[in-house]
Short mmCIF file of C-alpha atoms (C1' of nucleotides) in Angstrom, two decimals:
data_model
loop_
_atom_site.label_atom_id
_atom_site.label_comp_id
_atom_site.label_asym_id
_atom_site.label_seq_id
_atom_site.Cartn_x
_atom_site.Cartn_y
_atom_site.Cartn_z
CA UNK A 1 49.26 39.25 44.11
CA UNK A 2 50.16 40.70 40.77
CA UNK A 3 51.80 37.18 39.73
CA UNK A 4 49.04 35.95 37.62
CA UNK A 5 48.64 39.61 35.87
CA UNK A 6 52.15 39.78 35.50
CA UNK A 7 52.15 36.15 33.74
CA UNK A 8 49.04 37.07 31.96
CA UNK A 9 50.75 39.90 30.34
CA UNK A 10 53.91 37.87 29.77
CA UNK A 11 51.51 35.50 27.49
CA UNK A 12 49.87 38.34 25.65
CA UNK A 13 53.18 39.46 24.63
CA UNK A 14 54.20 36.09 23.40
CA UNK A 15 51.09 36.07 21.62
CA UNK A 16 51.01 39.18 20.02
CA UNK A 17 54.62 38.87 19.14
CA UNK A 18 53.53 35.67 17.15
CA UNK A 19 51.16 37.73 15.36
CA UNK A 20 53.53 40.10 14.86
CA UNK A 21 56.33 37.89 13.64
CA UNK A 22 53.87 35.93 11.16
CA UNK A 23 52.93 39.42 9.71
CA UNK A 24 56.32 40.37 8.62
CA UNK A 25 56.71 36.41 7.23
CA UNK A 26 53.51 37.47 5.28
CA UNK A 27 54.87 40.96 4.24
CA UNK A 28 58.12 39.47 3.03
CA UNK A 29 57.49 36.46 1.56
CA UNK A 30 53.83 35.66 1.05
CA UNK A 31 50.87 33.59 2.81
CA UNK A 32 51.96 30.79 0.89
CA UNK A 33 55.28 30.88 2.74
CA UNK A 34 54.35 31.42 5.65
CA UNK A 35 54.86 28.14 8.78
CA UNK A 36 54.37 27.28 12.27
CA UNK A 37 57.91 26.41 12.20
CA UNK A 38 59.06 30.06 10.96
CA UNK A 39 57.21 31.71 13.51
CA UNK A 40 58.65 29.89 16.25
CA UNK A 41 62.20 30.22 14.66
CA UNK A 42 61.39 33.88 14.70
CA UNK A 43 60.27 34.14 18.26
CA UNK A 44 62.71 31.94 19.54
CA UNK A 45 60.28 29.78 20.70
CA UNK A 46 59.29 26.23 20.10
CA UNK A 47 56.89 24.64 17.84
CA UNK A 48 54.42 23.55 20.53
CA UNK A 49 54.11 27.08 22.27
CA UNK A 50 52.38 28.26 19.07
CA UNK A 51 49.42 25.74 20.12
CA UNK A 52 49.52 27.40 23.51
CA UNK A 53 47.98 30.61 21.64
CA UNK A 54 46.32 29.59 18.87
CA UNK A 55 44.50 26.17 18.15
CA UNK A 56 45.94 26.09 14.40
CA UNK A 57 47.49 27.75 12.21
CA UNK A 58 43.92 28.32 10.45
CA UNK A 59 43.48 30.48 13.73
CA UNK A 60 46.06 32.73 13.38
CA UNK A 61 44.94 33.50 9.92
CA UNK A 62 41.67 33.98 11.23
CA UNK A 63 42.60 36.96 13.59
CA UNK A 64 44.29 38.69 9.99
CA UNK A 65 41.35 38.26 8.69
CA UNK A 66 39.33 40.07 11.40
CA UNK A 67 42.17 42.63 11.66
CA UNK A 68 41.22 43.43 7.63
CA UNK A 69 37.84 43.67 8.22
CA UNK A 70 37.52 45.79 10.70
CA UNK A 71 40.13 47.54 9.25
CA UNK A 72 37.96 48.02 5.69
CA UNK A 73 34.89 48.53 7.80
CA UNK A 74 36.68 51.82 9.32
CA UNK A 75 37.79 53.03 6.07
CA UNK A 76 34.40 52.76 4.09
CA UNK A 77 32.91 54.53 7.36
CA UNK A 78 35.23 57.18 7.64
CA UNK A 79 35.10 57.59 3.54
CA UNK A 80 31.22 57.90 4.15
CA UNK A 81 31.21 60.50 6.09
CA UNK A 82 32.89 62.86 4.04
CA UNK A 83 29.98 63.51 2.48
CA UNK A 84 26.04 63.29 2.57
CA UNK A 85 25.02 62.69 -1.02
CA UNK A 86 24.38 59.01 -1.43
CA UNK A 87 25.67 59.13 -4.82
CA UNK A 88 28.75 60.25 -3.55
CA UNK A 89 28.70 58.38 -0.43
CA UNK A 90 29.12 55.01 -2.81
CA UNK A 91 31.49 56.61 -4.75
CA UNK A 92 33.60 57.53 -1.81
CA UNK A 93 33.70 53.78 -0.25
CA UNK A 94 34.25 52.90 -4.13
CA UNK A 95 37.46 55.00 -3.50
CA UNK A 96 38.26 53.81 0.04
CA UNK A 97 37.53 49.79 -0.55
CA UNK A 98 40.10 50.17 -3.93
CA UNK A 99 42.56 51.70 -1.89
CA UNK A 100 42.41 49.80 0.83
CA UNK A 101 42.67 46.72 -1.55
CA UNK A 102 45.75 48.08 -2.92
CA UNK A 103 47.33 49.33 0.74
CA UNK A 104 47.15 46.14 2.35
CA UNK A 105 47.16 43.13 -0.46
CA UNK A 106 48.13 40.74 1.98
CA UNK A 107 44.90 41.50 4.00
CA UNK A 108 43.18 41.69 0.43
CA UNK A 109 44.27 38.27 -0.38
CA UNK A 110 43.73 36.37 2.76
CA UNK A 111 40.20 38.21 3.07
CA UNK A 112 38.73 37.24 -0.44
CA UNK A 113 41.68 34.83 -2.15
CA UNK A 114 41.28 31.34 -1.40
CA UNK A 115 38.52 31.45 1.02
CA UNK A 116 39.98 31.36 4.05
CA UNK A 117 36.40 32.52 3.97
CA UNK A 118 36.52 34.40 7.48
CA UNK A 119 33.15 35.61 7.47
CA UNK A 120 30.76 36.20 4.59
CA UNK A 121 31.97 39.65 4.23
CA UNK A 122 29.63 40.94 6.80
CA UNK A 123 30.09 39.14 9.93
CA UNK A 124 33.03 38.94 12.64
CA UNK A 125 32.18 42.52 12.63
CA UNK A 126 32.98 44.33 16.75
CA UNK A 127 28.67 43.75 16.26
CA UNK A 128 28.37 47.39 15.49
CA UNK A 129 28.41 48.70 11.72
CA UNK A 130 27.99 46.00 9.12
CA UNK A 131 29.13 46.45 5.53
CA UNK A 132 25.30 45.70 4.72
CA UNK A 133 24.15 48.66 6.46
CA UNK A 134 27.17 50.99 5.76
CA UNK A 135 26.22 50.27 1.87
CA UNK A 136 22.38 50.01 1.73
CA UNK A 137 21.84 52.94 3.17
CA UNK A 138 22.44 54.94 0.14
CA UNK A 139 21.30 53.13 -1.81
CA UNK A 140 18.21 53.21 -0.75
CA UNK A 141 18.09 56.27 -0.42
CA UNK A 142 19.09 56.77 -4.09
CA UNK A 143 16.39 54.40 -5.46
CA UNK A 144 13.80 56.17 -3.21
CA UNK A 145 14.11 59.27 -5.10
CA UNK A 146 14.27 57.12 -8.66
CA UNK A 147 10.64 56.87 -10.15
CA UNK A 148 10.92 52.66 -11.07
CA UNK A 149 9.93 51.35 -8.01
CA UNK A 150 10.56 47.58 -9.33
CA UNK A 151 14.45 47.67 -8.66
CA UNK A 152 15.28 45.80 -5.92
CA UNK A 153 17.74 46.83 -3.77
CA UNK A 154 18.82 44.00 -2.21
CA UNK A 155 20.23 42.98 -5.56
CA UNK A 156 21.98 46.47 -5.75
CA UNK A 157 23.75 45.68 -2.94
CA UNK A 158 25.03 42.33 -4.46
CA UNK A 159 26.16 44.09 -7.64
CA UNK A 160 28.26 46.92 -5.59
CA UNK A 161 30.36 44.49 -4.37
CA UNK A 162 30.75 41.90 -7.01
CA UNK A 163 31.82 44.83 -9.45
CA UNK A 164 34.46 45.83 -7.17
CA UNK A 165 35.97 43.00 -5.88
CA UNK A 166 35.54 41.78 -9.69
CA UNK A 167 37.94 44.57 -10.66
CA UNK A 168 40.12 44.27 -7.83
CA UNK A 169 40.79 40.25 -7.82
CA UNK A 170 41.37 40.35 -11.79
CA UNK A 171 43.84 43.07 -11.25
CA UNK A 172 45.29 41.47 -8.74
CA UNK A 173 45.92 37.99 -10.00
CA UNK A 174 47.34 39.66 -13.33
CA UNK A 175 50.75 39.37 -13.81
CA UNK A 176 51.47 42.59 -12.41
CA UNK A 177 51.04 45.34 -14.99
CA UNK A 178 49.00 43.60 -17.32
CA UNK A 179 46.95 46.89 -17.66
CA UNK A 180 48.25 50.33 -16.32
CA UNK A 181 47.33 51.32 -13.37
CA UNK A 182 45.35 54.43 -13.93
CA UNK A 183 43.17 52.34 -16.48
CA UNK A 184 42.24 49.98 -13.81
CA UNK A 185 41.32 52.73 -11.49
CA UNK A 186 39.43 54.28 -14.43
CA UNK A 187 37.26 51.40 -14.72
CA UNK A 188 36.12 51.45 -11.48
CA UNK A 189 35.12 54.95 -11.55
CA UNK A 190 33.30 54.13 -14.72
CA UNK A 191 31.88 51.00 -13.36
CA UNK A 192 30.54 52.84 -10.29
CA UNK A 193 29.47 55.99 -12.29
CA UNK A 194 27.45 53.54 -14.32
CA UNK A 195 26.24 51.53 -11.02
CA UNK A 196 24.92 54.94 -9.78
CA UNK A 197 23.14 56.16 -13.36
CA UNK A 198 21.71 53.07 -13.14
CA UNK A 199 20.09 53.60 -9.63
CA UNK A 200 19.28 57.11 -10.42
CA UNK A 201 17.15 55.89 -13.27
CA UNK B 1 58.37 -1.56 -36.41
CA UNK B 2 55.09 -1.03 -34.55
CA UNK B 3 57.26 -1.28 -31.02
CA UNK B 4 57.77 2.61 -30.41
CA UNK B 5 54.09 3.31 -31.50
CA UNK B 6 53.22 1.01 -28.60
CA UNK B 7 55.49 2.30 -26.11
CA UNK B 8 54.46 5.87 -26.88
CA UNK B 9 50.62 4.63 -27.04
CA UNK B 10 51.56 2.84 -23.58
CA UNK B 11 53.09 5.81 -22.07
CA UNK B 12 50.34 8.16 -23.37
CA UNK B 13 47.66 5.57 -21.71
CA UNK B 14 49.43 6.05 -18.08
CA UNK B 15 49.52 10.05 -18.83
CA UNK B 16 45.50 9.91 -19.04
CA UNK B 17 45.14 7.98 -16.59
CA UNK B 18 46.99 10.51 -13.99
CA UNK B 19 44.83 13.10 -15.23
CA UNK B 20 41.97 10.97 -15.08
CA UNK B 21 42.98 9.96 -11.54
CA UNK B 22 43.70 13.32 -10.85
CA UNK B 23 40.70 14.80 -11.74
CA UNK B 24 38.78 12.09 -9.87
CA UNK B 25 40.30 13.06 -6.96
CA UNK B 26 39.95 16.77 -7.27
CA UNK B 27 35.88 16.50 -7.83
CA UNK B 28 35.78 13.84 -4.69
CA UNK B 29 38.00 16.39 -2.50
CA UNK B 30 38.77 19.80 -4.04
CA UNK B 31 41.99 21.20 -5.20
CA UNK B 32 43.79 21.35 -1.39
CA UNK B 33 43.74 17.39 -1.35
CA UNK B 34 44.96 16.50 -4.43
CA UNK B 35 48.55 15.19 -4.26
CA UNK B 36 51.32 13.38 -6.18
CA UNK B 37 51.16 10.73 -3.62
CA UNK B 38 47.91 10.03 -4.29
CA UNK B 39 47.87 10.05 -7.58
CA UNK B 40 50.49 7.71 -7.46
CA UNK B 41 48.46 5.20 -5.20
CA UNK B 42 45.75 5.07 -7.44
CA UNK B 43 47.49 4.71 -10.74
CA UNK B 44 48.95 1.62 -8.88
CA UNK B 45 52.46 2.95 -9.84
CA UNK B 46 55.35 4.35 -7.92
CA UNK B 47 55.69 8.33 -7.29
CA UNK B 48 58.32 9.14 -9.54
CA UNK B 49 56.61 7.40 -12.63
CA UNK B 50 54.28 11.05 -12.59
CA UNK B 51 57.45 13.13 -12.78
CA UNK B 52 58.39 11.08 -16.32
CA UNK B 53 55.21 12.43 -17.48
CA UNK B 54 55.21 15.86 -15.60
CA UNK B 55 57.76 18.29 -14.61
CA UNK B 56 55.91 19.09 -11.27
CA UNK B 57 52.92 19.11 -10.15
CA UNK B 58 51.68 22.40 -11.21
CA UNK B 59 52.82 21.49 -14.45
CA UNK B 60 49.20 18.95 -14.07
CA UNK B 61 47.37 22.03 -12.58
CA UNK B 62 48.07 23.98 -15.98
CA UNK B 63 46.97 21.53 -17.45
CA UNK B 64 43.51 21.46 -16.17
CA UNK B 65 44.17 25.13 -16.36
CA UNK B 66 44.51 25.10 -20.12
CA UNK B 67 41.27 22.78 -20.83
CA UNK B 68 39.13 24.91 -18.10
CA UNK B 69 40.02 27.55 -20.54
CA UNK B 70 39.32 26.06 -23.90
CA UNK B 71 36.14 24.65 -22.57
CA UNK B 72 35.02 28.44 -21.37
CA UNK B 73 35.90 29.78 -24.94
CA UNK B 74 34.38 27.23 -26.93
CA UNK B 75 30.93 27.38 -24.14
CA UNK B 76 31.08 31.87 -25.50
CA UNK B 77 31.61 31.65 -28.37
CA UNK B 78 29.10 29.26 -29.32
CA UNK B 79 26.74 31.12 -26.89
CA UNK B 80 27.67 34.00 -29.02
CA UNK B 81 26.80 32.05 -32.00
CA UNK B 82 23.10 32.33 -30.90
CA UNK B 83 22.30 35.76 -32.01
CA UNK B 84 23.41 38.65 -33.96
CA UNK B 85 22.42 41.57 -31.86
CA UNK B 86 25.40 42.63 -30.01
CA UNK B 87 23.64 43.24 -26.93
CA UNK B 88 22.16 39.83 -27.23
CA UNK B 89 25.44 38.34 -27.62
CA UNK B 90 26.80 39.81 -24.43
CA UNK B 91 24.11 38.65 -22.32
CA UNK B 92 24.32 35.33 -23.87
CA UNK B 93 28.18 35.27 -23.39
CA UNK B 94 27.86 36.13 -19.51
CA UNK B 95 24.91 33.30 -19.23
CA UNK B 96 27.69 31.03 -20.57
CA UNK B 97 29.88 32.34 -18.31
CA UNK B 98 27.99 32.24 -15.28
CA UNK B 99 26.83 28.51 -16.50
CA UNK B 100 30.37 27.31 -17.04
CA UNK B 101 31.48 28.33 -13.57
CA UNK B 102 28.68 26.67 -11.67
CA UNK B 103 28.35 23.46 -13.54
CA UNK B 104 32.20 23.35 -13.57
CA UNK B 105 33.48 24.88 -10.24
CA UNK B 106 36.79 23.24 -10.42
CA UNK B 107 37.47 24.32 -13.15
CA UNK B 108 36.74 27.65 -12.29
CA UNK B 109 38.80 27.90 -9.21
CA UNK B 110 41.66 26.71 -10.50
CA UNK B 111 41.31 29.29 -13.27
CA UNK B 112 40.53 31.80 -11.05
CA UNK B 113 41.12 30.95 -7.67
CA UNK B 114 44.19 31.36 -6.41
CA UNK B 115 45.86 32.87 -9.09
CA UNK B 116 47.44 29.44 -10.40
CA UNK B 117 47.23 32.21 -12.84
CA UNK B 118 47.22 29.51 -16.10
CA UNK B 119 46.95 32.67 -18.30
CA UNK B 120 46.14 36.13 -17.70
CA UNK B 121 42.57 35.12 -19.14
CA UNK B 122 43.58 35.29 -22.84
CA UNK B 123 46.61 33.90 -23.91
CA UNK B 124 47.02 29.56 -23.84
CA UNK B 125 44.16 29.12 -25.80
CA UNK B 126 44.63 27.40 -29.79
CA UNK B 127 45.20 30.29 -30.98
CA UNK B 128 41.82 30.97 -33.10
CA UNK B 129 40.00 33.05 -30.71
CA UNK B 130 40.49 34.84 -27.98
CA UNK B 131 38.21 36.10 -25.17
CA UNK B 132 39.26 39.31 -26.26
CA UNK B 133 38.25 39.28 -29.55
CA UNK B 134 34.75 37.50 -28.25
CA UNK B 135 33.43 39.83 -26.03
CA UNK B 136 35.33 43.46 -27.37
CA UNK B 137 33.59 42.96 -30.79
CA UNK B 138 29.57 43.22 -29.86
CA UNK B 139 30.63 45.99 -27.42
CA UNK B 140 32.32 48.28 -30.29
CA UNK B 141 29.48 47.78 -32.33
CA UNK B 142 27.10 48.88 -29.62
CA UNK B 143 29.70 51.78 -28.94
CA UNK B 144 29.69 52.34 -32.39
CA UNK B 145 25.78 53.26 -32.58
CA UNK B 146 26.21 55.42 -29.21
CA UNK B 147 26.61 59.38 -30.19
CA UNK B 148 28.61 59.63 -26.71
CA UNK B 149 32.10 58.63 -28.51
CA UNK B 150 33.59 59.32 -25.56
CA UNK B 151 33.30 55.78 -24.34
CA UNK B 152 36.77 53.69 -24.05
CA UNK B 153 35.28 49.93 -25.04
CA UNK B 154 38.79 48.37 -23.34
CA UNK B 155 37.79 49.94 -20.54
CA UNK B 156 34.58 48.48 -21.04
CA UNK B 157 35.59 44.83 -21.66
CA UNK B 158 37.59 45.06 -18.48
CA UNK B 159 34.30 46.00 -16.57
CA UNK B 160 32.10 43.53 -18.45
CA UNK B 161 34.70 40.03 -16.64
CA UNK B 162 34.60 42.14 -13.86
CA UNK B 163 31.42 42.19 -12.93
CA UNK B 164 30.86 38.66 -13.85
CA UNK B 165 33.93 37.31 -12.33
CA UNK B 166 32.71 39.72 -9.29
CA UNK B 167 29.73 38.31 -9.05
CA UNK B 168 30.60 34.32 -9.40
CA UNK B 169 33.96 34.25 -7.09
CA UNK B 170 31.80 36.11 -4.40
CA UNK B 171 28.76 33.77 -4.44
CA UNK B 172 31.51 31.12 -4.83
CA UNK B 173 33.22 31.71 -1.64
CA UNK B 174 30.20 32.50 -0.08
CA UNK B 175 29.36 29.86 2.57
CA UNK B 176 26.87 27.77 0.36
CA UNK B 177 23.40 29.33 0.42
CA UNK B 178 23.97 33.06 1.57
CA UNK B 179 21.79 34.21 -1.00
CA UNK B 180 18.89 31.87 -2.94
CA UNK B 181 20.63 30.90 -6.33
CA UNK B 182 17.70 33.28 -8.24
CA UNK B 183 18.69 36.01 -6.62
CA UNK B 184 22.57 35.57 -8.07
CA UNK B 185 21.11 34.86 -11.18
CA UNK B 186 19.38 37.82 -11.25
CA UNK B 187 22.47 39.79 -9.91
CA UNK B 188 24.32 39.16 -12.62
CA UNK B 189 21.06 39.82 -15.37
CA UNK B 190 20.82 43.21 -13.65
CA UNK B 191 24.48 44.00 -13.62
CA UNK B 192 24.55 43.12 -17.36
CA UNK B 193 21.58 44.66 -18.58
CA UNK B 194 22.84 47.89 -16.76
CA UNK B 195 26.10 47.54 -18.39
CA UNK B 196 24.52 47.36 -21.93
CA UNK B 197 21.99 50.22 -20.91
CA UNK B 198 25.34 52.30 -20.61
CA UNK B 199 26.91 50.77 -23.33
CA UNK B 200 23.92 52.17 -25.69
CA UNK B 201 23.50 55.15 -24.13
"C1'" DT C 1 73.95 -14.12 -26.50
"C1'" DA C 2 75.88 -9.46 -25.25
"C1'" DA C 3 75.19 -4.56 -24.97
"C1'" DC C 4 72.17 -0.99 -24.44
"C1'" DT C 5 67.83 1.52 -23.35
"C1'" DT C 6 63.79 2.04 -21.01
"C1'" DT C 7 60.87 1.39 -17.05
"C1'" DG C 8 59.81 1.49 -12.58
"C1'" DC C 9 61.12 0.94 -7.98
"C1'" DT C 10 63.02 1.95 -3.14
"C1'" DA C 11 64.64 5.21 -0.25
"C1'" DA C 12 65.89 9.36 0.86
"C1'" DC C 13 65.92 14.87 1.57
"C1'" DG C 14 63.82 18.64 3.37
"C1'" DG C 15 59.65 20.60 4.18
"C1'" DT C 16 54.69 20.94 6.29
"C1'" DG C 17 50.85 20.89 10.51
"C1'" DT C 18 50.08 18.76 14.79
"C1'" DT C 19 50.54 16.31 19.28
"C1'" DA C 20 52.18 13.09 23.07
"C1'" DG C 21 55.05 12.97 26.90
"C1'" DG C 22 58.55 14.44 29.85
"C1'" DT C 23 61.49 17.95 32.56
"C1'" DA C 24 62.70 21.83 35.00
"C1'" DA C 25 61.33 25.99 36.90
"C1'" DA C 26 58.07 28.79 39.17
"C1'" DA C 27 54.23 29.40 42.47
"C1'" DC C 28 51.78 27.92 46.26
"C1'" DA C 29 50.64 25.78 50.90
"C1'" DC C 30 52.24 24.63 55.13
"C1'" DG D 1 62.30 26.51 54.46
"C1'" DT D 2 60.37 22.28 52.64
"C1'" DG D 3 57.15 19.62 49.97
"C1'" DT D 4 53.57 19.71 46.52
"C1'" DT D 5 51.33 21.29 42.65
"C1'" DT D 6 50.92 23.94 38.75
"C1'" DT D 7 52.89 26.09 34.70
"C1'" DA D 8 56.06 26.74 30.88
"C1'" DC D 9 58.59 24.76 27.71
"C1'" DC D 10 61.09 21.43 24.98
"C1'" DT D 11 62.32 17.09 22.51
"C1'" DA D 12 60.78 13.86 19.59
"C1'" DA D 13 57.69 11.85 17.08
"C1'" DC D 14 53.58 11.03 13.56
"C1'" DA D 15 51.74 11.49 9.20
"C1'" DC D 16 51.70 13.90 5.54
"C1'" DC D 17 53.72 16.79 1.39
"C1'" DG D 18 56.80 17.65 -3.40
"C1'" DT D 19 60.87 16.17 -5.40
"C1'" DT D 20 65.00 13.48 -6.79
"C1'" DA D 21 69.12 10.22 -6.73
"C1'" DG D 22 70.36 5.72 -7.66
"C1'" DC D 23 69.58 1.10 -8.69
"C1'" DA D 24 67.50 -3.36 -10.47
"C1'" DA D 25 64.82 -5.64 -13.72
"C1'" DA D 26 62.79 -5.90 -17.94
"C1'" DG D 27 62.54 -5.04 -22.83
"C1'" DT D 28 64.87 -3.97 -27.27
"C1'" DT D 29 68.50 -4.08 -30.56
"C1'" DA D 30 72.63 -5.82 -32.88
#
DNA sequence: TAACTTTGCTAACGGTGTTAGGTAAAACAC
DNA sequence: GTGTTTTACCTAACACCGTTAGCAAAGTTA
């Protein structure tokens, strides 16, 4: 009785060719211009079979949203691992959270632009590596090794990522090339380079 | 012939009371709700009476945009105003900063939010000052007594909104109480006082 | 009083997210 | 193979949205 497989699979391919579809909306014209109604042009579907898939439209954008994050997650991991210094450890997910900003601004956008607020950064994770943990490990292990004993790392952590998505969201919303490129890029690295003095002590 | 002082006194009366409306609205609601419609309703006049005073309606949103901004400027610089010590005057600037955005979050996310982009943080203001001006001044003159003259202070004043606007849009989006409001506070004190630490050397 | 200008309205256009209700096809039971 | 039930899908609507064309009434001027 492979019927109900068979019509199971014919639904995940209606589904994932919604998410598909919607994505190349996005890609071409923006969240902003994105509709139910263009999707189901797109599929050649009607309006209502949207609702068969996804409760909203909120919903859809909700599965982007945990596409980017795990996506990020995988990239700050991977750029972890390259080496074992925690000093360079931060630097390196500095590196790999910029580019992955810059690579995928549509994920960028929907994850921290006008909070479609997914998760609060850290959960809707697959339960496994958090950005907490991926982030305060070196760090503590930097402040460890640093004499002051009052700095809180906690805090740290909070500062790591304000400072980047700072830099990132202010480029972003500029009109374009407000500031060249390689400046903007600089200032992180000076940012984090300071960020990392700072924890050294 | 005090006829077309009253008609342009009259006509000025219903443009307040749209933004008045408007803002109304926008503090019982948030940005998302606010519509032409219902500004419209609650004026007690007809739809298309907005569009004699308005081109659109993000022609209303810059204007919010352009008072969120004036407001901000006028809140630094007369933090600034405070002290003389340069690194004093930064610190006070990001208090106002950080003060401004909580105690006026609608402003602050339509300034910053999504990118309504009113100005690229500088321009639309009278003229007189500009952020610019108010936060790249103490910072030369702490780069200034620095023997590292190595230090690019644009690169610098680009870090220093950065971090700030970092650390407010994040706790911002955040769902409510993530993190006790003392430890943001003290987020942002640390962030600063390390930024000045590396500003001095 | 007649002509003109301003003011404000109704009603529409084309768009949005969402849902109620019906039909035809497919799957199942006998 | 026939009858019944489930599923898939669509049409059409609801209630909004921003925006604008066109018209009627009121106010102003000569």
């Amino acid at each position: 009785m492979g019927i109900a497989e068979r019509r199971l699979r014919q639904k995940d391919e209606v589904r994932s060719s919604i998410l598909e579809t919607a994505w190349n909306i996005v890609r071409e014209e923006g969240w902003q211009s994105l509709s139910i109604r263009k999707i189901a042009d797109a599929i050649e579907y009607s309006v209502p079979v949207i609702y068969d898939h996804f409760a909203n439209k909120e919903a859809i954008l909700l599965e982007f949203g945990k596409q980017g994050f795990n996506l990020l997650a995988s990239k700050m991991e991977e750029a972890k691992k390259t080496t074992e210094e925690p000093g360079e450890q931060l630097k390196a997910m500095a590196d790999a959270y910029w580019n992955f900003a810059f690579r995928n601004k549509e994920y960028y956008q929907l994850m921290f632009g006008l909070g479609i607020a997914c998760c609060e950064t850290d959960k809707c994770l697959p339960g496994t590596i958090t950005f907490r943990d991926l982030v305060m490990e070196p760090i503590s292990r930097l402040l460890a090794e640093n004499t002051n004993k009052q700095i809180n790392g906690c805090l740290k952590y909070h500062t790591f990522w304000s400072v980047m998505h700072g830099l990132i969201s202010i480029k972003m919303t500029a009109n374009t090339a407000e500031v060249a490129d390689e400046l903007n890029k600089m200032v992180l690295d000076d940012a984090i380079d300071g960020f990392i003095r700072n924890l050294k002590g």
